[in-house]
Amino acid sequence: MHAMVLQRPGRPLKLEKLPPRHPGAGEIRIRVGACGVCRTDLHVVDGELAEPALPVVPGHEIIGRVEELGEGVEGFRLGERVGVPWLGWTCGVCPYCVTGRENLCDRPLFNGYTRDGGFATEAIADARYAFALGEAGDDAQLAPLLCAGLIGWRSLKMAGEAENLGLFGFGAAAHIVAQVIRAQGRRFFAFTRQGDVRSQEFARSLGADWAGGSDEAPPRALDAAILFAPDGRLVPRALSVTRKGGRIVCAGIHMSEIPAFSYDLLWSERQLLSVANLTRQDGVEFLSLAQRVGITTHITRYPLAEANQALADLRAGRFDGAAVLIP
Ligand SMILES: [Zn+2]
Ligand SMILES: [Zn+2]
């Protein structure tokens, strides 16, 4: 098999030929058809997340077909199409796992971070954390649903019943959750980097009521906001345009420092929350919703060997929607 391997944070990924791997008990080996590139991959490669299991193969938006079943695997058959997300394994016995909050597990494993992910021709996953996908849709189009879509969904649930939602950072996750918001008959307002006219146009094309720079005021106060951009300065910014009782949901795994702000911004029962990881229940809910709503992802395809270029383009904001690697 071939994989793009991270030997050390801060260094480019290297295309390597690795010895064949076989699934252990409870695992499946997948022939990768496509793997999305997520901002979290960028944080891993840049060393902004503390404990990658180096060397590691990044990638946690994996779409592929089951090619080998490990001992005791139930519920999957050879050739079946599956999706593998960020959550790779949980302990099942910690206080979080036993209360339905496996996303907060004390000893989790994450694909593409603490176990090898999908920037490769093949991947091995714990079958219990893989989703059966069915045959509808193209591998590359589906890939961004596995993290950008799922995290967006979990964030949206956490934002509550808001009628007017602010989306800060209009990339892969926002462009998917925007379609869910519209399908639910709610409104969204897109905030991008100042002067990023292209992303603002993209947001309008997906039904934004308004799109502008994050320094601009939306035409009406927000009921809730979701922060996808990893910029801590957006926290007080979002609070300042959100009405009383509103929620600010931070969706990223990493964010730059949040500057000090006046308590007035939080006062009046505004809530500041973060979203961590996903549960398998989120996946089941969202993947069926995505099919019902008919989510269309906007993707840019890159050959697997050009993963570094895809990451660089993500960092620089050179494409709309999501990048997807094709082995
Ligand atoms: Zn646990
Ligand atoms: Zn991700």
CSV table of C-alpha atoms and ligand atoms in Angstrom, one decimal:
chain,number,residue,atom,x,y,z
A,1,MET,CA,0.0,0.0,0.0
A,2,HIS,CA,1.0,3.6,-0.4
A,3,ALA,CA,0.4,6.4,2.1
A,4,MET,CA,1.2,10.0,2.7
A,5,VAL,CA,3.1,9.8,6.0
A,6,LEU,CA,3.7,12.5,8.6
A,7,GLN,CA,7.1,11.8,10.3
A,8,ARG,CA,7.3,15.0,12.2
A,9,PRO,CA,5.0,18.0,12.6
A,10,GLY,CA,6.0,21.0,10.5
A,11,ARG,CA,7.4,18.8,7.8
A,12,PRO,CA,5.7,17.9,4.5
A,13,LEU,CA,4.0,14.5,4.2
A,14,LYS,CA,6.0,11.9,2.3
A,15,LEU,CA,4.6,9.4,-0.1
A,16,GLU,CA,5.8,6.0,1.2
A,17,LYS,CA,5.3,2.4,0.2
A,18,LEU,CA,4.3,0.5,3.3
A,19,PRO,CA,4.2,-3.3,3.9
A,20,PRO,CA,0.8,-4.9,3.4
A,21,ARG,CA,-1.4,-4.6,6.5
A,22,HIS,CA,-4.2,-7.0,7.7
A,23,PRO,CA,-7.1,-6.2,10.0
A,24,GLY,CA,-6.9,-7.4,13.6
A,25,ALA,CA,-9.9,-8.8,15.4
A,26,GLY,CA,-12.9,-6.5,15.0
A,27,GLU,CA,-11.2,-4.5,12.2
A,28,ILE,CA,-11.8,-4.1,8.5
A,29,ARG,CA,-9.3,-3.3,5.7
A,30,ILE,CA,-10.7,-0.7,3.3
A,31,ARG,CA,-9.6,0.1,-0.3
A,32,VAL,CA,-9.7,3.9,-0.1
A,33,GLY,CA,-11.8,5.5,-2.9
A,34,ALA,CA,-11.5,9.1,-1.6
A,35,CYS,CA,-10.4,10.9,1.6
A,36,GLY,CA,-11.3,14.4,2.5
A,37,VAL,CA,-8.9,16.9,3.8
A,38,CYS,CA,-10.0,18.6,7.0
A,39,ARG,CA,-8.7,21.6,8.9
A,40,THR,CA,-7.8,19.2,11.7
A,41,ASP,CA,-5.3,17.5,9.3
A,42,LEU,CA,-3.7,20.9,9.0
A,43,HIS,CA,-3.5,21.2,12.8
A,44,VAL,CA,-2.0,17.8,13.0
A,45,VAL,CA,0.6,18.5,10.3
A,46,ASP,CA,1.4,21.9,11.8
A,47,GLY,CA,1.9,20.4,15.3
A,48,GLU,CA,-1.0,22.3,16.9
A,49,LEU,CA,-2.4,19.1,18.4
A,50,ALA,CA,-0.3,17.7,21.1
A,51,GLU,CA,-0.1,14.0,20.7
A,52,PRO,CA,-0.1,12.5,17.2
A,53,ALA,CA,1.1,8.8,17.1
A,54,LEU,CA,4.1,9.4,14.9
A,55,PRO,CA,4.7,8.4,12.2
A,56,VAL,CA,1.1,8.8,11.3
A,57,VAL,CA,-1.0,8.7,8.1
A,58,PRO,CA,-3.5,11.7,8.4
A,59,GLY,CA,-7.0,11.7,7.0
A,60,HIS,CA,-10.3,11.0,8.7
A,61,GLU,CA,-12.9,11.5,6.0
A,62,ILE,CA,-12.4,8.1,4.4
A,63,ILE,CA,-14.7,6.5,1.9
A,64,GLY,CA,-13.9,3.1,0.6
A,65,ARG,CA,-14.8,-0.5,0.1
A,66,VAL,CA,-14.3,-3.4,2.5
A,67,GLU,CA,-11.6,-5.6,1.2
A,68,GLU,CA,-10.8,-7.8,4.2
A,69,LEU,CA,-12.7,-8.6,7.4
A,70,GLY,CA,-10.9,-9.2,10.6
A,71,GLU,CA,-11.9,-11.9,13.1
A,72,GLY,CA,-15.4,-11.5,14.6
A,73,VAL,CA,-16.5,-8.6,12.4
A,74,GLU,CA,-20.2,-8.5,12.0
A,75,GLY,CA,-22.5,-6.3,9.9
A,76,PHE,CA,-20.2,-5.7,7.0
A,77,ARG,CA,-19.5,-7.8,3.9
A,78,LEU,CA,-16.7,-7.7,1.4
A,79,GLY,CA,-17.1,-5.0,-1.3
A,80,GLU,CA,-19.5,-3.0,0.8
A,81,ARG,CA,-19.0,0.8,0.8
A,82,VAL,CA,-18.2,2.4,4.1
A,83,GLY,CA,-17.3,5.7,5.6
A,84,VAL,CA,-14.7,6.2,8.4
A,85,PRO,CA,-14.7,9.3,10.5
A,86,TRP,CA,-12.4,11.0,13.1
A,87,LEU,CA,-13.6,8.9,16.1
A,88,GLY,CA,-11.7,5.6,15.7
A,89,TRP,CA,-12.1,3.8,19.0
A,90,THR,CA,-13.5,4.5,22.5
A,91,CYS,CA,-13.0,2.6,25.8
A,92,GLY,CA,-16.6,1.9,26.5
A,93,VAL,CA,-16.1,2.0,30.3
A,94,CYS,CA,-15.2,5.5,31.3
A,95,PRO,CA,-17.8,7.9,32.8
A,96,TYR,CA,-18.4,9.5,29.4
A,97,CYS,CA,-18.7,6.3,27.4
A,98,VAL,CA,-21.2,4.8,29.8
A,99,THR,CA,-23.4,8.0,29.7
A,100,GLY,CA,-23.7,8.2,25.9
A,101,ARG,CA,-20.9,10.8,25.5
A,102,GLU,CA,-18.3,8.7,23.8
A,103,ASN,CA,-17.1,11.8,22.0
A,104,LEU,CA,-15.6,12.8,25.3
A,105,CYS,CA,-14.0,9.4,26.0
A,106,ASP,CA,-11.0,9.5,28.4
A,107,ARG,CA,-9.0,7.1,26.2
A,108,PRO,CA,-10.1,7.6,22.7
A,109,LEU,CA,-8.3,6.9,19.4
A,110,PHE,CA,-8.7,9.1,16.5
A,111,ASN,CA,-8.2,8.2,12.8
A,112,GLY,CA,-5.5,10.1,11.2
A,113,TYR,CA,-4.1,11.3,14.5
A,114,THR,CA,-3.6,8.5,17.1
A,115,ARG,CA,-4.2,5.7,14.6
A,116,ASP,CA,-3.5,5.7,10.8
A,117,GLY,CA,-6.0,7.4,8.6
A,118,GLY,CA,-7.0,7.6,5.0
A,119,PHE,CA,-4.3,9.6,3.1
A,120,ALA,CA,-3.5,6.2,1.6
A,121,THR,CA,-4.5,3.6,-0.8
A,122,GLU,CA,-5.7,1.4,2.0
A,123,ALA,CA,-6.9,1.9,5.6
A,124,ILE,CA,-7.7,-0.2,8.6
A,125,ALA,CA,-10.6,0.8,10.8
A,126,ASP,CA,-12.4,-0.7,13.8
A,127,ALA,CA,-15.6,-1.9,12.2
A,128,ARG,CA,-17.7,-0.6,15.1
A,129,TYR,CA,-16.7,2.9,14.2
A,130,ALA,CA,-17.3,2.7,10.5
A,131,PHE,CA,-20.6,3.6,8.8
A,132,ALA,CA,-22.3,1.6,6.0
A,133,LEU,CA,-22.9,4.1,3.2
A,134,GLY,CA,-25.0,2.4,0.6
A,135,GLU,CA,-24.4,3.0,-3.1
A,136,ALA,CA,-25.9,6.4,-3.7
A,137,GLY,CA,-23.4,9.2,-4.5
A,138,ASP,CA,-19.8,9.5,-5.6
A,139,ASP,CA,-17.0,8.6,-3.2
A,140,ALA,CA,-15.3,12.0,-3.4
A,141,GLN,CA,-18.5,13.9,-3.0
A,142,LEU,CA,-19.4,12.0,0.1
A,143,ALA,CA,-16.0,12.3,1.8
A,144,PRO,CA,-16.5,15.7,3.4
A,145,LEU,CA,-19.7,14.6,5.1
A,146,LEU,CA,-17.6,12.3,7.3
A,147,CYS,CA,-16.1,15.2,9.3
A,148,ALA,CA,-17.0,18.6,8.0
A,149,GLY,CA,-20.6,17.4,7.7
A,150,LEU,CA,-20.7,15.6,11.0
A,151,ILE,CA,-19.1,18.3,13.1
A,152,GLY,CA,-21.3,20.9,11.4
A,153,TRP,CA,-24.3,18.8,12.4
A,154,ARG,CA,-23.3,18.3,16.0
A,155,SER,CA,-22.6,22.1,16.2
A,156,LEU,CA,-26.0,22.9,14.7
A,157,LYS,CA,-27.7,20.7,17.2
A,158,MET,CA,-25.8,22.5,20.0
A,159,ALA,CA,-26.8,25.9,18.6
A,160,GLY,CA,-30.4,25.0,19.5
A,161,GLU,CA,-33.6,26.3,17.9
A,162,ALA,CA,-32.1,29.5,16.5
A,163,GLU,CA,-34.0,31.1,13.6
A,164,ASN,CA,-31.1,33.3,12.5
A,165,LEU,CA,-27.7,31.5,12.5
A,166,GLY,CA,-24.3,33.1,12.0
A,167,LEU,CA,-21.6,31.0,10.4
A,168,PHE,CA,-18.1,32.3,10.9
A,169,GLY,CA,-15.7,30.8,8.4
A,170,PHE,CA,-17.3,29.6,5.3
A,171,GLY,CA,-15.3,26.5,4.4
A,172,ALA,CA,-16.1,22.8,4.1
A,173,ALA,CA,-18.2,22.4,7.3
A,174,ALA,CA,-20.2,25.7,6.8
A,175,HIS,CA,-21.1,24.9,3.2
A,176,ILE,CA,-22.6,21.6,4.3
A,177,VAL,CA,-24.4,22.9,7.4
A,178,ALA,CA,-25.7,25.8,5.4
A,179,GLN,CA,-27.7,23.4,3.2
A,180,VAL,CA,-29.1,21.7,6.3
A,181,ILE,CA,-30.2,25.1,7.8
A,182,ARG,CA,-31.9,26.1,4.5
A,183,ALA,CA,-33.6,22.7,4.3
A,184,GLN,CA,-35.0,23.3,7.8
A,185,GLY,CA,-36.4,26.6,6.7
A,186,ARG,CA,-34.0,28.7,8.8
A,187,ARG,CA,-31.7,31.6,7.8
A,188,PHE,CA,-28.0,31.9,7.9
A,189,PHE,CA,-25.6,34.8,7.8
A,190,ALA,CA,-22.0,34.0,6.5
A,191,PHE,CA,-18.9,35.8,8.0
A,192,THR,CA,-15.7,35.4,6.1
A,193,ARG,CA,-12.2,37.0,6.2
A,194,GLN,CA,-12.4,40.7,5.4
A,195,GLY,CA,-12.5,41.2,1.7
A,196,ASP,CA,-13.0,37.5,0.8
A,197,VAL,CA,-15.6,38.3,-1.8
A,198,ARG,CA,-15.3,34.9,-3.4
A,199,SER,CA,-16.3,33.0,-0.2
A,200,GLN,CA,-19.1,35.5,0.3
A,201,GLU,CA,-20.4,34.9,-3.2
A,202,PHE,CA,-20.2,31.1,-2.5
A,203,ALA,CA,-22.3,31.6,0.7
A,204,ARG,CA,-24.9,33.6,-1.2
A,205,SER,CA,-25.1,30.9,-3.8
A,206,LEU,CA,-26.0,28.4,-1.1
A,207,GLY,CA,-28.8,30.7,0.2
A,208,ALA,CA,-27.1,33.0,2.7
A,209,ASP,CA,-29.4,35.9,3.7
A,210,TRP,CA,-26.3,38.0,4.1
A,211,ALA,CA,-22.6,37.5,3.6
A,212,GLY,CA,-19.8,39.8,4.7
A,213,GLY,CA,-16.5,40.2,6.5
A,214,SER,CA,-16.3,39.1,10.2
A,215,ASP,CA,-15.7,42.8,11.1
A,216,GLU,CA,-19.1,43.8,9.6
A,217,ALA,CA,-22.5,43.9,11.3
A,218,PRO,CA,-25.2,41.6,10.0
A,219,PRO,CA,-28.5,43.2,9.1
A,220,ARG,CA,-30.2,41.6,12.1
A,221,ALA,CA,-29.0,40.2,15.5
A,222,LEU,CA,-28.2,36.5,15.4
A,223,ASP,CA,-30.0,33.9,17.6
A,224,ALA,CA,-26.9,31.7,17.6
A,225,ALA,CA,-23.5,31.5,15.9
A,226,ILE,CA,-21.2,28.7,14.9
A,227,LEU,CA,-17.5,29.4,14.7
A,228,PHE,CA,-15.7,27.2,12.2
A,229,ALA,CA,-12.7,29.5,11.7
A,230,PRO,CA,-9.9,28.8,14.2
A,231,ASP,CA,-9.5,32.4,15.2
A,232,GLY,CA,-10.1,33.3,18.8
A,233,ARG,CA,-10.8,36.9,18.0
A,234,LEU,CA,-14.1,35.8,16.5
A,235,VAL,CA,-15.5,34.8,19.9
A,236,PRO,CA,-16.1,38.3,21.3
A,237,ARG,CA,-17.0,39.4,17.7
A,238,ALA,CA,-19.7,36.8,17.5
A,239,LEU,CA,-21.0,37.5,21.0
A,240,SER,CA,-21.3,41.2,20.1
A,241,VAL,CA,-23.7,40.4,17.2
A,242,THR,CA,-25.8,37.7,19.0
A,243,ARG,CA,-28.9,38.5,20.9
A,244,LYS,CA,-29.8,37.8,24.6
A,245,GLY,CA,-30.0,34.1,25.4
A,246,GLY,CA,-28.1,33.2,22.2
A,247,ARG,CA,-25.4,30.6,21.9
A,248,ILE,CA,-21.9,30.8,20.4
A,249,VAL,CA,-20.7,27.3,19.4
A,250,CYS,CA,-17.0,26.8,18.7
A,251,ALA,CA,-16.7,23.9,16.3
A,252,GLY,CA,-12.9,23.6,15.8
A,253,ILE,CA,-10.5,21.3,17.6
A,254,HIS,CA,-8.0,24.2,17.9
A,255,MET,CA,-8.3,27.9,18.1
A,256,SER,CA,-5.9,30.8,18.5
A,257,GLU,CA,-6.1,32.6,21.9
A,258,ILE,CA,-9.4,34.3,22.7
A,259,PRO,CA,-8.7,37.9,23.6
A,260,ALA,CA,-10.0,39.3,26.9
A,261,PHE,CA,-13.5,40.8,26.5
A,262,SER,CA,-16.0,42.7,28.6
A,263,TYR,CA,-18.5,40.6,30.6
A,264,ASP,CA,-21.2,42.7,29.0
A,265,LEU,CA,-20.8,40.6,25.9
A,266,LEU,CA,-21.6,37.3,27.7
A,267,TRP,CA,-24.2,38.8,30.1
A,268,SER,CA,-27.9,38.2,29.5
A,269,GLU,CA,-27.6,34.5,29.4
A,270,ARG,CA,-25.5,34.2,26.3
A,271,GLN,CA,-23.7,30.9,26.2
A,272,LEU,CA,-20.3,30.0,24.9
A,273,LEU,CA,-19.8,26.3,24.0
A,274,SER,CA,-17.4,24.1,22.3
A,275,VAL,CA,-18.1,20.9,20.3
A,276,ALA,CA,-15.7,18.0,20.6
A,277,ASN,CA,-15.5,15.1,18.2
A,278,LEU,CA,-18.6,13.0,17.4
A,279,THR,CA,-20.6,10.1,18.6
A,280,ARG,CA,-21.6,7.3,16.3
A,281,GLN,CA,-25.2,8.4,16.9
A,282,ASP,CA,-24.3,11.7,15.3
A,283,GLY,CA,-23.0,9.8,12.3
A,284,VAL,CA,-26.1,7.7,11.9
A,285,GLU,CA,-28.4,10.7,12.2
A,286,PHE,CA,-26.4,13.0,9.9
A,287,LEU,CA,-25.7,10.5,7.1
A,288,SER,CA,-29.4,9.7,6.8
A,289,LEU,CA,-30.3,13.3,7.0
A,290,ALA,CA,-27.7,14.2,4.3
A,291,GLN,CA,-29.3,11.7,2.0
A,292,ARG,CA,-32.9,13.0,2.7
A,293,VAL,CA,-31.9,16.6,2.3
A,294,GLY,CA,-29.8,15.9,-0.8
A,295,ILE,CA,-26.6,17.6,0.3
A,296,THR,CA,-24.3,18.5,-2.5
A,297,THR,CA,-20.7,19.0,-1.6
A,298,HIS,CA,-18.4,21.4,-3.5
A,299,ILE,CA,-15.1,19.7,-3.8
A,300,THR,CA,-11.7,20.1,-5.4
A,301,ARG,CA,-10.0,16.8,-6.2
A,302,TYR,CA,-6.3,16.2,-5.7
A,303,PRO,CA,-4.3,13.0,-6.4
A,304,LEU,CA,-3.1,11.4,-3.2
A,305,ALA,CA,0.5,12.3,-3.9
A,306,GLU,CA,-0.5,16.0,-3.9
A,307,ALA,CA,-1.7,16.0,-0.4
A,308,ASN,CA,0.8,18.7,0.6
A,309,GLN,CA,-0.6,20.9,-2.1
A,310,ALA,CA,-4.2,20.3,-0.9
A,311,LEU,CA,-3.1,21.2,2.6
A,312,ALA,CA,-1.4,24.4,1.4
A,313,ASP,CA,-4.4,25.4,-0.6
A,314,LEU,CA,-6.6,24.8,2.4
A,315,ARG,CA,-4.4,26.9,4.5
A,316,ALA,CA,-4.4,29.7,2.0
A,317,GLY,CA,-8.2,29.4,1.3
A,318,ARG,CA,-7.6,28.8,-2.4
A,319,PHE,CA,-10.8,26.8,-3.0
A,320,ASP,CA,-14.4,26.8,-2.0
A,321,GLY,CA,-15.9,23.9,-0.1
A,322,ALA,CA,-13.6,20.9,0.6
A,323,ALA,CA,-10.4,19.3,-0.8
A,324,VAL,CA,-10.6,15.5,-1.4
A,325,LEU,CA,-7.6,13.2,-2.1
A,326,ILE,CA,-8.1,10.5,-4.7
A,327,PRO,CA,-5.7,7.5,-4.4
B,1,ZN,ZN,-14.4,6.0,27.2
B,2,ZN,ZN,-12.1,16.8,10.6
